[in-house]
Structure formats: structure tokens, C-alpha cells
Coordinates of N, CA and C in Angstrom, one line a residue:
M8 N 44.0 -24.8 -68.6 CA 45.0 -23.9 -68.4 C 45.5 -23.4 -69.8
S9 N 45.4 -24.2 -70.8 CA 45.9 -23.7 -72.1 C 45.0 -22.6 -72.6
D10 N 43.8 -22.5 -72.2 CA 42.9 -21.4 -72.6 C 43.5 -20.0 -72.1
Q11 N 43.9 -20.0 -70.9 CA 44.5 -18.8 -70.3 C 45.7 -18.3 -71.0
S12 N 46.6 -19.2 -71.4 CA 47.8 -18.8 -72.1 C 47.5 -18.3 -73.5
V13 N 46.5 -18.9 -74.1 CA 46.1 -18.4 -75.5 C 45.5 -17.0 -75.3
F14 N 44.6 -16.8 -74.4 CA 44.1 -15.4 -74.2 C 45.1 -14.4 -73.7
S15 N 46.1 -14.9 -72.9 CA 47.1 -14.0 -72.5 C 48.0 -13.6 -73.6
G16 N 48.3 -14.5 -74.5 CA 49.1 -14.2 -75.7 C 48.4 -13.2 -76.6
T17 N 47.1 -13.4 -76.8 CA 46.3 -12.6 -77.6 C 46.2 -11.2 -77.1
R18 N 46.0 -11.1 -75.8 CA 45.9 -9.8 -75.1 C 47.2 -9.0 -75.2
S19 N 48.3 -9.7 -74.9 CA 49.6 -9.0 -74.9 C 50.0 -8.6 -76.3
G20 N 49.6 -9.4 -77.3 CA 49.9 -9.1 -78.7 C 49.1 -7.9 -79.1
T21 N 47.8 -7.8 -78.7 CA 47.0 -6.7 -79.1 C 47.5 -5.4 -78.4
I22 N 47.8 -5.5 -77.2 CA 48.3 -4.3 -76.5 C 49.6 -3.9 -77.1
G23 N 50.5 -4.8 -77.4 CA 51.8 -4.5 -78.0 C 51.6 -3.8 -79.3
G24 N 50.8 -4.4 -80.2 CA 50.5 -3.8 -81.5 C 49.9 -2.4 -81.4
T25 N 49.0 -2.3 -80.5 CA 48.3 -0.9 -80.3 C 49.3 0.1 -79.9
L26 N 50.2 -0.2 -78.9 CA 51.2 0.7 -78.5 C 52.2 1.0 -79.6
T27 N 52.6 0.0 -80.4 CA 53.5 0.3 -81.5 C 52.9 1.2 -82.5
I28 N 51.7 1.0 -82.9 CA 51.0 1.9 -83.8 C 50.9 3.3 -83.3
I29 N 50.5 3.5 -82.0 CA 50.4 4.8 -81.4 C 51.8 5.5 -81.4
L30 N 52.8 4.8 -81.0 CA 54.1 5.4 -80.9 C 54.7 5.7 -82.3
A31 N 54.3 4.9 -83.3 CA 54.7 5.2 -84.7 C 54.1 6.4 -85.3
N32 N 52.9 6.7 -84.8 CA 52.1 7.8 -85.3 C 52.3 9.2 -84.6
I33 N 53.0 9.1 -83.5 CA 53.3 10.4 -82.8 C 54.5 11.0 -83.4
T34 N 54.4 12.3 -83.9 CA 55.5 13.0 -84.5 C 56.0 14.0 -83.6
I35 N 57.2 14.6 -83.9 CA 57.8 15.6 -83.1 C 56.9 16.8 -83.0
T36 N 56.2 17.1 -84.1 CA 55.2 18.2 -84.1 C 54.1 18.1 -83.1
D37 N 53.6 16.8 -83.0 CA 52.6 16.6 -82.0 C 53.1 16.8 -80.6
L38 N 54.3 16.3 -80.3 CA 54.9 16.5 -79.0 C 55.2 18.0 -78.7
I39 N 55.6 18.7 -79.7 CA 55.9 20.2 -79.5 C 54.6 20.9 -79.2
S40 N 53.6 20.6 -80.0 CA 52.3 21.3 -79.8 C 51.7 21.0 -78.5
T41 N 51.8 19.7 -78.1 CA 51.3 19.3 -76.8 C 52.0 20.1 -75.6
A42 N 53.3 20.2 -75.8 CA 54.1 20.9 -74.7 C 53.7 22.4 -74.7
V43 N 53.6 23.0 -75.9 CA 53.2 24.4 -75.9 C 51.8 24.6 -75.3
L44 N 50.9 23.8 -75.7 CA 49.5 23.9 -75.1 C 49.5 23.7 -73.6
A45 N 50.3 22.8 -73.1 CA 50.4 22.5 -71.7 C 51.0 23.8 -71.0
A46 N 52.0 24.4 -71.6 CA 52.6 25.5 -71.0 C 51.6 26.7 -71.0
V47 N 50.9 26.9 -72.1 CA 49.9 28.0 -72.2 C 48.9 27.8 -71.1
G48 N 48.4 26.6 -71.0 CA 47.4 26.2 -70.0 C 47.8 26.5 -68.6
A49 N 49.1 26.2 -68.3 CA 49.6 26.4 -67.0 C 49.7 27.9 -66.7
V50 N 50.2 28.7 -67.7 CA 50.4 30.1 -67.5 C 49.0 30.8 -67.3
V51 N 48.0 30.4 -68.1 CA 46.7 31.0 -67.9 C 46.1 30.6 -66.6
S52 N 46.2 29.4 -66.2 CA 45.7 28.9 -64.9 C 46.3 29.7 -63.7
F53 N 47.6 29.9 -63.8 CA 48.3 30.7 -62.8 C 47.9 32.1 -62.8
G54 N 47.7 32.7 -64.0 CA 47.3 34.1 -64.1 C 45.9 34.3 -63.5
V55 N 45.0 33.4 -63.8 CA 43.6 33.5 -63.3 C 43.6 33.3 -61.8
S56 N 44.4 32.4 -61.3 CA 44.5 32.3 -59.8 C 45.0 33.5 -59.2
L57 N 46.0 34.2 -59.7 CA 46.5 35.4 -59.1 C 45.4 36.5 -59.2
L58 N 44.8 36.6 -60.4 CA 43.7 37.6 -60.5 C 42.6 37.4 -59.5
L59 N 42.2 36.2 -59.4 CA 41.1 36.0 -58.4 C 41.5 36.3 -57.0
K60 N 42.8 36.0 -56.7 CA 43.3 36.3 -55.3 C 43.3 37.8 -55.1
V61 N 43.7 38.5 -56.0 CA 43.7 40.0 -55.9 C 42.3 40.5 -55.8
L62 N 41.4 40.1 -56.6 CA 40.0 40.5 -56.6 C 39.4 40.2 -55.2
L63 N 39.6 39.0 -54.7 CA 39.0 38.6 -53.4 C 39.6 39.5 -52.3
K64 N 40.9 39.8 -52.3 CA 41.4 40.6 -51.3 C 40.8 42.0 -51.3
R65 N 40.6 42.6 -52.5 CA 40.0 43.9 -52.6 C 38.6 43.9 -52.1
R66 N 37.9 42.8 -52.4 CA 36.5 42.7 -52.0 C 36.4 42.6 -50.5
R67 N 37.3 41.8 -49.9 CA 37.3 41.7 -48.4 C 37.7 43.0 -47.8
R68 N 38.6 43.7 -48.3 CA 39.0 45.0 -47.8 C 37.9 46.0 -47.9
A69 N 37.2 46.0 -49.0 CA 36.1 46.9 -49.2 C 34.9 46.6 -48.2
K70 N 34.7 45.3 -47.9 CA 33.7 45.0 -46.9 C 34.1 45.4 -45.5
A71 N 35.4 45.2 -45.2 CA 35.9 45.6 -43.9 C 35.8 47.1 -43.7
T72 N 36.1 47.9 -44.7 CA 36.0 49.3 -44.5 C 34.6 49.8 -44.4
E73 N 33.6 49.1 -45.1 CA 32.2 49.4 -45.0 C 31.7 49.2 -43.6
K74 N 32.2 48.1 -42.9 CA 31.7 47.8 -41.6 C 32.3 48.8 -40.6
D75 N 33.5 49.3 -40.8 CA 34.1 50.3 -39.9 C 33.4 51.6 -40.0
E76 N 32.8 51.9 -41.1 CA 32.2 53.3 -41.2 C 30.9 53.3 -40.6

């Protein structure tokens, strides 16, 4: 049983140290750039979705009018 507690302590120490270093290295600039890139990605994704929706509607309408003629 003592082996498990040693490994558990090593594991939690390693995870804690890794998280501390990661959090210490994240700057406000990194957070801002991440937020801006996420916002740009969301806007582009939304725009492309709308564009595809409009294009598909036009294509379906064109096919429907061709069948009617």
C-alpha cells in the first residue's frame, strides 16, 4: 500500500507543478489574442453558414423553375 501513496504523491506533485508553470506563463496578451481569434472564428463560421444557406436556396429555386418550364 505504501507504493500507491508514493506514486499518488508523485503524480499529484507533477500535475500541480505542471499546472502552476502553465498558469504562470499565460499572460493577459495571450488571453486577449485567444479571445479575439475565437470571436473572429465564430463570425467567419456564421458568415459562411449564412452564405451557404443563401446559395443552396438559390440553387434549389433555380432547379425548381427549370422543372416547371
